[in-house]
Amino acid sequence: MRTLNPIGLCSLLAVTIAFIICTSFSSTTSDKHFVDGWYIKNNGDRVDCSIKLFMYDTKKISYKSSDNKKKQSIESKELKEIGLMMGDSTVILHKYESATYSGLGKFKAKQGQKWMQEIYKTDRVTGYNMIIFEGGGRVGTNASGGATFASGKFLTVQYGLRMADNDYVLYFPIELWWDRSDTPKAFDVIYRKIIAKYLKDYCPSFAKSFKKSKYKIAEFEASLDAISTACQ
């Protein structure tokens, strides 16, 4: 039976909206990009603290403990779990080995461990997202339908999936903003091509039909439902 992380895609993106608004208009403070949370070391020790938002492939995690407000850091390789309390939701991240496809369609294995959140799971397929914390860029559309841009730091996401036979997560090098209503069609074409290549080893007939389908990366869970059903 399919299970879905209670945060889900929509919740995380809703949190992103709130975060963008706050960071775009708040005054600069030393705690600007820190959120409450925790980390768990490889030995099982848990530390509750405020954590600075980070990229999924970061080497170091910056944090401030409750008894020491000075910024400290710990190597990402020393940790096995990170929790981020964002709005009314809690994002729980673990490290997973990763792979992807190049722009020319070549499979690229061993892309390193990345911090990901599990958002979907069945016996056959598991879905993930990766938080991207970066500066500047497009943050939505204006009343005329054009893009709006802003300075500051922003959260976006990339998605990935893992078939039960794999020990790595295949992630898509496609970054989505919180406003997904106008996701470029080119993104969906690239997404379907990558999925089709990946699924050729599992369910070739479905892979061929998926490439010609209308599935969109912004409707990621619908794709995972279809894959889970077809690729038994």
PDB file of C-alpha atoms in Angstrom:
ATOM      1  CA  MET A   1       0.000   0.000   0.000  1.00  0.00           C
ATOM      2  CA  ARG A   2       1.189   3.483  -0.820  1.00  0.00           C
ATOM      3  CA  THR A   3       2.206   5.676   2.078  1.00  0.00           C
ATOM      4  CA  LEU A   4       2.857   9.407   1.842  1.00  0.00           C
ATOM      5  CA  ASN A   5       4.931  11.511   4.176  1.00  0.00           C
ATOM      6  CA  PRO A   6       2.460  13.855   5.924  1.00  0.00           C
ATOM      7  CA  ILE A   7       4.467  16.872   4.872  1.00  0.00           C
ATOM      8  CA  GLY A   8       4.037  16.049   1.200  1.00  0.00           C
ATOM      9  CA  LEU A   9       5.064  18.181  -1.721  1.00  0.00           C
ATOM     10  CA  CYS A  10       2.390  20.821  -1.317  1.00  0.00           C
ATOM     11  CA  SER A  11       3.179  21.416   2.343  1.00  0.00           C
ATOM     12  CA  LEU A  12       6.866  21.874   1.687  1.00  0.00           C
ATOM     13  CA  LEU A  13       6.170  24.272  -1.159  1.00  0.00           C
ATOM     14  CA  ALA A  14       3.685  26.206   0.968  1.00  0.00           C
ATOM     15  CA  VAL A  15       6.380  26.538   3.611  1.00  0.00           C
ATOM     16  CA  THR A  16       8.712  27.761   0.884  1.00  0.00           C
ATOM     17  CA  ILE A  17       6.270  30.558   0.032  1.00  0.00           C
ATOM     18  CA  ALA A  18       6.195  31.708   3.619  1.00  0.00           C
ATOM     19  CA  PHE A  19       9.970  31.497   3.893  1.00  0.00           C
ATOM     20  CA  ILE A  20      10.512  33.511   0.711  1.00  0.00           C
ATOM     21  CA  ILE A  21       8.195  36.250   1.950  1.00  0.00           C
ATOM     22  CA  CYS A  22       9.948  36.407   5.308  1.00  0.00           C
ATOM     23  CA  THR A  23      13.483  36.424   3.962  1.00  0.00           C
ATOM     24  CA  SER A  24      12.717  38.901   1.191  1.00  0.00           C
ATOM     25  CA  PHE A  25      11.362  41.605   3.473  1.00  0.00           C
ATOM     26  CA  SER A  26      12.874  41.047   6.910  1.00  0.00           C
ATOM     27  CA  SER A  27      15.856  43.030   8.102  1.00  0.00           C
ATOM     28  CA  THR A  28      19.226  41.352   8.098  1.00  0.00           C
ATOM     29  CA  THR A  29      19.947  39.507  11.340  1.00  0.00           C
ATOM     30  CA  SER A  30      22.453  36.861  12.357  1.00  0.00           C
ATOM     31  CA  ASP A  31      19.613  34.322  12.768  1.00  0.00           C
ATOM     32  CA  LYS A  32      18.005  35.108   9.433  1.00  0.00           C
ATOM     33  CA  HIS A  33      18.466  31.702   7.825  1.00  0.00           C
ATOM     34  CA  PHE A  34      18.338  29.491  10.922  1.00  0.00           C
ATOM     35  CA  VAL A  35      15.351  27.299  11.788  1.00  0.00           C
ATOM     36  CA  ASP A  36      14.658  25.187  14.869  1.00  0.00           C
ATOM     37  CA  GLY A  37      15.409  21.511  14.536  1.00  0.00           C
ATOM     38  CA  TRP A  38      17.863  18.800  15.472  1.00  0.00           C
ATOM     39  CA  TYR A  39      20.565  16.571  14.159  1.00  0.00           C
ATOM     40  CA  ILE A  40      21.409  12.977  15.026  1.00  0.00           C
ATOM     41  CA  LYS A  41      24.995  11.793  14.883  1.00  0.00           C
ATOM     42  CA  ASN A  42      26.042   8.470  13.427  1.00  0.00           C
ATOM     43  CA  ASN A  43      26.454   7.137  16.976  1.00  0.00           C
ATOM     44  CA  GLY A  44      22.822   7.987  17.793  1.00  0.00           C
ATOM     45  CA  ASP A  45      23.395  11.142  19.861  1.00  0.00           C
ATOM     46  CA  ARG A  46      20.728  13.777  19.232  1.00  0.00           C
ATOM     47  CA  VAL A  47      21.314  17.521  19.519  1.00  0.00           C
ATOM     48  CA  ASP A  48      18.387  19.964  19.502  1.00  0.00           C
ATOM     49  CA  CYS A  49      19.461  23.267  18.013  1.00  0.00           C
ATOM     50  CA  SER A  50      18.827  25.939  15.400  1.00  0.00           C
ATOM     51  CA  ILE A  51      20.162  24.898  12.001  1.00  0.00           C
ATOM     52  CA  LYS A  52      21.139  27.126   9.108  1.00  0.00           C
ATOM     53  CA  LEU A  53      19.380  26.116   5.903  1.00  0.00           C
ATOM     54  CA  PHE A  54      21.716  24.407   3.474  1.00  0.00           C
ATOM     55  CA  MET A  55      22.135  22.792   0.067  1.00  0.00           C
ATOM     56  CA  TYR A  56      21.475  19.080  -0.289  1.00  0.00           C
ATOM     57  CA  ASP A  57      25.147  18.302  -0.957  1.00  0.00           C
ATOM     58  CA  THR A  58      26.670  20.481   1.748  1.00  0.00           C
ATOM     59  CA  LYS A  59      29.827  19.277   3.476  1.00  0.00           C
ATOM     60  CA  LYS A  60      29.205  21.142   6.732  1.00  0.00           C
ATOM     61  CA  ILE A  61      26.089  21.944   8.755  1.00  0.00           C
ATOM     62  CA  SER A  62      26.024  25.243  10.678  1.00  0.00           C
ATOM     63  CA  TYR A  63      23.984  25.383  13.871  1.00  0.00           C
ATOM     64  CA  LYS A  64      23.458  27.151  17.198  1.00  0.00           C
ATOM     65  CA  SER A  65      22.709  25.181  20.336  1.00  0.00           C
ATOM     66  CA  SER A  66      20.343  26.414  23.039  1.00  0.00           C
ATOM     67  CA  ASP A  67      23.164  26.819  25.573  1.00  0.00           C
ATOM     68  CA  ASN A  68      25.646  28.354  23.138  1.00  0.00           C
ATOM     69  CA  LYS A  69      24.298  30.943  20.707  1.00  0.00           C
ATOM     70  CA  LYS A  70      27.599  31.157  18.858  1.00  0.00           C
ATOM     71  CA  LYS A  71      27.486  29.602  15.389  1.00  0.00           C
ATOM     72  CA  GLN A  72      29.157  26.200  15.258  1.00  0.00           C
ATOM     73  CA  SER A  73      29.528  23.622  12.527  1.00  0.00           C
ATOM     74  CA  ILE A  74      29.696  19.863  12.143  1.00  0.00           C
ATOM     75  CA  GLU A  75      30.766  17.714   9.218  1.00  0.00           C
ATOM     76  CA  SER A  76      27.852  16.369   7.210  1.00  0.00           C
ATOM     77  CA  LYS A  77      29.507  12.936   7.147  1.00  0.00           C
ATOM     78  CA  GLU A  78      29.199  12.760  10.950  1.00  0.00           C
ATOM     79  CA  LEU A  79      25.388  12.915  10.813  1.00  0.00           C
ATOM     80  CA  LYS A  80      22.674  10.434   9.842  1.00  0.00           C
ATOM     81  CA  GLU A  81      19.544  12.606  10.272  1.00  0.00           C
ATOM     82  CA  ILE A  82      18.558  16.266  10.255  1.00  0.00           C
ATOM     83  CA  GLY A  83      15.175  17.657  11.256  1.00  0.00           C
ATOM     84  CA  LEU A  84      14.007  21.135  10.233  1.00  0.00           C
ATOM     85  CA  MET A  85      10.889  22.704  11.747  1.00  0.00           C
ATOM     86  CA  MET A  86       9.532  24.902   8.985  1.00  0.00           C
ATOM     87  CA  GLY A  87       6.215  26.597   9.628  1.00  0.00           C
ATOM     88  CA  ASP A  88       3.738  23.951  10.770  1.00  0.00           C
ATOM     89  CA  SER A  89       5.734  21.131   9.204  1.00  0.00           C
ATOM     90  CA  THR A  90       8.843  19.150  10.031  1.00  0.00           C
ATOM     91  CA  VAL A  91      11.199  18.192   7.220  1.00  0.00           C
ATOM     92  CA  ILE A  92      13.235  15.087   8.075  1.00  0.00           C
ATOM     93  CA  LEU A  93      16.314  14.524   5.942  1.00  0.00           C
ATOM     94  CA  HIS A  94      18.578  11.508   5.519  1.00  0.00           C
ATOM     95  CA  LYS A  95      21.579  10.901   3.281  1.00  0.00           C
ATOM     96  CA  TYR A  96      21.190   8.754   0.175  1.00  0.00           C
ATOM     97  CA  GLU A  97      23.572   7.721  -2.560  1.00  0.00           C
ATOM     98  CA  SER A  98      22.595   9.407  -5.827  1.00  0.00           C
ATOM     99  CA  ALA A  99      22.791   9.151  -9.602  1.00  0.00           C
ATOM    100  CA  THR A 100      21.459  11.192 -12.503  1.00  0.00           C
ATOM    101  CA  TYR A 101      21.616  11.633 -16.285  1.00  0.00           C
ATOM    102  CA  SER A 102      23.730  14.207 -18.080  1.00  0.00           C
ATOM    103  CA  GLY A 103      22.309  16.697 -20.548  1.00  0.00           C
ATOM    104  CA  LEU A 104      23.339  14.300 -23.331  1.00  0.00           C
ATOM    105  CA  GLY A 105      21.437  11.447 -21.727  1.00  0.00           C
ATOM    106  CA  LYS A 106      24.419   9.590 -20.285  1.00  0.00           C
ATOM    107  CA  PHE A 107      23.838   7.831 -16.969  1.00  0.00           C
ATOM    108  CA  LYS A 108      26.048   9.283 -14.228  1.00  0.00           C
ATOM    109  CA  ALA A 109      26.392   6.986 -11.230  1.00  0.00           C
ATOM    110  CA  LYS A 110      28.108   7.702  -7.909  1.00  0.00           C
ATOM    111  CA  GLN A 111      27.085  11.342  -7.606  1.00  0.00           C
ATOM    112  CA  GLY A 112      27.664  11.225  -3.865  1.00  0.00           C
ATOM    113  CA  GLN A 113      25.433  11.274  -0.817  1.00  0.00           C
ATOM    114  CA  LYS A 114      22.765  13.953  -0.728  1.00  0.00           C
ATOM    115  CA  TRP A 115      20.334  15.050   1.956  1.00  0.00           C
ATOM    116  CA  MET A 116      16.815  14.071   0.877  1.00  0.00           C
ATOM    117  CA  GLN A 117      13.356  13.796   2.335  1.00  0.00           C
ATOM    118  CA  GLU A 118      11.309  10.665   1.655  1.00  0.00           C
ATOM    119  CA  ILE A 119       7.884  11.822   0.474  1.00  0.00           C
ATOM    120  CA  TYR A 120       6.366   8.722  -1.126  1.00  0.00           C
ATOM    121  CA  LYS A 121       6.757   4.971  -0.681  1.00  0.00           C
ATOM    122  CA  THR A 122       5.317   1.745  -2.041  1.00  0.00           C
ATOM    123  CA  ASP A 123       6.800  -1.732  -2.230  1.00  0.00           C
ATOM    124  CA  ARG A 124       8.168  -0.919  -5.690  1.00  0.00           C
ATOM    125  CA  VAL A 125       9.160   2.743  -5.720  1.00  0.00           C
ATOM    126  CA  THR A 126      10.149   5.488  -3.284  1.00  0.00           C
ATOM    127  CA  GLY A 127      10.020   9.212  -4.021  1.00  0.00           C
ATOM    128  CA  TYR A 128      12.226  11.942  -2.569  1.00  0.00           C
ATOM    129  CA  ASN A 129      12.811  15.649  -2.694  1.00  0.00           C
ATOM    130  CA  MET A 130      15.964  17.649  -2.092  1.00  0.00           C
ATOM    131  CA  ILE A 131      15.997  21.148  -0.663  1.00  0.00           C
ATOM    132  CA  ILE A 132      17.961  23.760  -2.562  1.00  0.00           C
ATOM    133  CA  PHE A 133      18.891  26.917  -0.651  1.00  0.00           C
ATOM    134  CA  GLU A 134      20.381  29.549  -2.912  1.00  0.00           C
ATOM    135  CA  GLY A 135      20.624  33.235  -3.624  1.00  0.00           C
ATOM    136  CA  GLY A 136      18.523  35.304  -5.997  1.00  0.00           C
ATOM    137  CA  GLY A 137      16.468  34.258  -8.966  1.00  0.00           C
ATOM    138  CA  ARG A 138      12.938  33.838 -10.212  1.00  0.00           C
ATOM    139  CA  VAL A 139      10.294  33.607  -7.497  1.00  0.00           C
ATOM    140  CA  GLY A 140       6.971  33.615  -9.331  1.00  0.00           C
ATOM    141  CA  THR A 141       4.872  35.411 -11.933  1.00  0.00           C
ATOM    142  CA  ASN A 142       3.419  38.889 -11.966  1.00  0.00           C
ATOM    143  CA  ALA A 143      -0.051  40.077 -12.953  1.00  0.00           C
ATOM    144  CA  SER A 144       0.990  40.305 -16.599  1.00  0.00           C
ATOM    145  CA  GLY A 145       2.229  36.745 -16.663  1.00  0.00           C
ATOM    146  CA  GLY A 146       5.899  37.675 -16.637  1.00  0.00           C
ATOM    147  CA  ALA A 147       8.550  36.395 -14.262  1.00  0.00           C
ATOM    148  CA  THR A 148       9.307  38.190 -10.998  1.00  0.00           C
ATOM    149  CA  PHE A 149      12.785  38.209  -9.513  1.00  0.00           C
ATOM    150  CA  ALA A 150      14.169  39.152  -6.127  1.00  0.00           C
ATOM    151  CA  SER A 151      17.387  39.209  -4.197  1.00  0.00           C
ATOM    152  CA  GLY A 152      18.039  37.246  -1.031  1.00  0.00           C
ATOM    153  CA  LYS A 153      17.967  33.524  -0.298  1.00  0.00           C
ATOM    154  CA  PHE A 154      15.297  31.135  -1.574  1.00  0.00           C
ATOM    155  CA  LEU A 155      14.193  27.544  -1.192  1.00  0.00           C
ATOM    156  CA  THR A 156      13.429  25.413  -4.203  1.00  0.00           C
ATOM    157  CA  VAL A 157      13.339  21.637  -4.689  1.00  0.00           C
ATOM    158  CA  GLN A 158      14.492  18.834  -6.956  1.00  0.00           C
ATOM    159  CA  TYR A 159      12.893  15.389  -7.027  1.00  0.00           C
ATOM    160  CA  GLY A 160      14.223  11.867  -7.191  1.00  0.00           C
ATOM    161  CA  LEU A 161      13.055   8.253  -7.147  1.00  0.00           C
ATOM    162  CA  ARG A 162      14.453   4.869  -6.251  1.00  0.00           C
ATOM    163  CA  MET A 163      13.260   1.536  -7.523  1.00  0.00           C
ATOM    164  CA  ALA A 164      13.315  -1.276  -4.958  1.00  0.00           C
ATOM    165  CA  ASP A 165      16.227  -2.980  -6.766  1.00  0.00           C
ATOM    166  CA  ASN A 166      18.552   0.034  -6.472  1.00  0.00           C
ATOM    167  CA  ASP A 167      20.812   1.276  -3.710  1.00  0.00           C
ATOM    168  CA  TYR A 168      20.827   4.816  -5.138  1.00  0.00           C
ATOM    169  CA  VAL A 169      18.285   7.558  -5.784  1.00  0.00           C
ATOM    170  CA  LEU A 170      17.952   8.798  -9.350  1.00  0.00           C
ATOM    171  CA  TYR A 171      17.420  12.554  -9.136  1.00  0.00           C
ATOM    172  CA  PHE A 172      16.324  14.922 -11.869  1.00  0.00           C
ATOM    173  CA  PRO A 173      18.546  17.962 -12.529  1.00  0.00           C
ATOM    174  CA  ILE A 174      15.442  20.133 -12.760  1.00  0.00           C
ATOM    175  CA  GLU A 175      14.878  22.797 -10.149  1.00  0.00           C
ATOM    176  CA  LEU A 176      11.299  23.817  -9.374  1.00  0.00           C
ATOM    177  CA  TRP A 177      10.200  27.051  -7.760  1.00  0.00           C
ATOM    178  CA  TRP A 178       7.267  27.134  -5.382  1.00  0.00           C
ATOM    179  CA  ASP A 179       5.048  28.516  -8.136  1.00  0.00           C
ATOM    180  CA  ARG A 180       4.662  25.363 -10.219  1.00  0.00           C
ATOM    181  CA  SER A 181       1.651  26.446 -12.270  1.00  0.00           C
ATOM    182  CA  ASP A 182       3.808  27.647 -15.144  1.00  0.00           C
ATOM    183  CA  THR A 183       6.599  25.072 -15.101  1.00  0.00           C
ATOM    184  CA  PRO A 184       8.274  25.234 -18.535  1.00  0.00           C
ATOM    185  CA  LYS A 185       7.169  22.500 -20.920  1.00  0.00           C
ATOM    186  CA  ALA A 186      10.814  21.780 -21.678  1.00  0.00           C
ATOM    187  CA  PHE A 187      11.227  20.633 -18.071  1.00  0.00           C
ATOM    188  CA  ASP A 188       8.475  18.070 -18.519  1.00  0.00           C
ATOM    189  CA  VAL A 189      10.006  16.776 -21.766  1.00  0.00           C
ATOM    190  CA  ILE A 190      13.394  16.322 -20.081  1.00  0.00           C
ATOM    191  CA  TYR A 191      11.732  14.680 -17.081  1.00  0.00           C
ATOM    192  CA  ARG A 192       9.841  12.157 -19.212  1.00  0.00           C
ATOM    193  CA  LYS A 193      12.966  11.308 -21.234  1.00  0.00           C
ATOM    194  CA  ILE A 194      14.977  10.652 -18.066  1.00  0.00           C
ATOM    195  CA  ILE A 195      12.235   8.466 -16.587  1.00  0.00           C
ATOM    196  CA  ALA A 196      11.931   6.537 -19.857  1.00  0.00           C
ATOM    197  CA  LYS A 197      15.673   5.843 -19.951  1.00  0.00           C
ATOM    198  CA  TYR A 198      15.693   4.775 -16.336  1.00  0.00           C
ATOM    199  CA  LEU A 199      12.685   2.454 -16.597  1.00  0.00           C
ATOM    200  CA  LYS A 200      13.919   0.576 -19.677  1.00  0.00           C
ATOM    201  CA  ASP A 201      15.584  -1.953 -17.369  1.00  0.00           C
ATOM    202  CA  TYR A 202      12.442  -2.471 -15.286  1.00  0.00           C
ATOM    203  CA  CYS A 203       9.383  -2.191 -17.510  1.00  0.00           C
ATOM    204  CA  PRO A 204      10.390  -1.312 -21.097  1.00  0.00           C
ATOM    205  CA  SER A 205       6.868  -1.187 -22.537  1.00  0.00           C
ATOM    206  CA  PHE A 206       5.741   1.320 -19.912  1.00  0.00           C
ATOM    207  CA  ALA A 207       8.954   3.307 -20.329  1.00  0.00           C
ATOM    208  CA  LYS A 208       8.164   3.802 -23.998  1.00  0.00           C
ATOM    209  CA  SER A 209       4.630   4.970 -23.291  1.00  0.00           C
ATOM    210  CA  PHE A 210       5.794   7.230 -20.446  1.00  0.00           C
ATOM    211  CA  LYS A 211       8.083   9.126 -22.802  1.00  0.00           C
ATOM    212  CA  LYS A 212       5.090   9.938 -25.022  1.00  0.00           C
ATOM    213  CA  SER A 213       2.746  10.701 -22.119  1.00  0.00           C
ATOM    214  CA  LYS A 214       1.677  14.010 -20.602  1.00  0.00           C
ATOM    215  CA  TYR A 215       3.109  13.442 -17.132  1.00  0.00           C
ATOM    216  CA  LYS A 216       4.638  16.552 -15.570  1.00  0.00           C
ATOM    217  CA  ILE A 217       7.403  16.881 -13.029  1.00  0.00           C
ATOM    218  CA  ALA A 218       5.211  19.310 -11.093  1.00  0.00           C
ATOM    219  CA  GLU A 219       2.790  16.386 -10.629  1.00  0.00           C
ATOM    220  CA  PHE A 220       5.515  14.063  -9.420  1.00  0.00           C
ATOM    221  CA  GLU A 221       3.341  11.844  -7.239  1.00  0.00           C
ATOM    222  CA  ALA A 222       1.024  11.002 -10.134  1.00  0.00           C
ATOM    223  CA  SER A 223       4.052   9.697 -12.032  1.00  0.00           C
ATOM    224  CA  LEU A 224       5.102   7.598  -9.059  1.00  0.00           C
ATOM    225  CA  ASP A 225       1.612   6.116  -8.793  1.00  0.00           C
ATOM    226  CA  ALA A 226       1.778   5.083 -12.441  1.00  0.00           C
ATOM    227  CA  ILE A 227       5.295   3.648 -12.131  1.00  0.00           C
ATOM    228  CA  SER A 228       4.416   1.719  -9.000  1.00  0.00           C
ATOM    229  CA  THR A 229       1.399   0.165 -10.715  1.00  0.00           C
ATOM    230  CA  ALA A 230       3.033  -0.617 -14.053  1.00  0.00           C
ATOM    231  CA  CYS A 231       6.475  -1.780 -12.958  1.00  0.00           C
ATOM    232  CA  GLN A 232       5.660  -4.785 -10.778  1.00  0.00           C
TER     233      GLN A 232
END
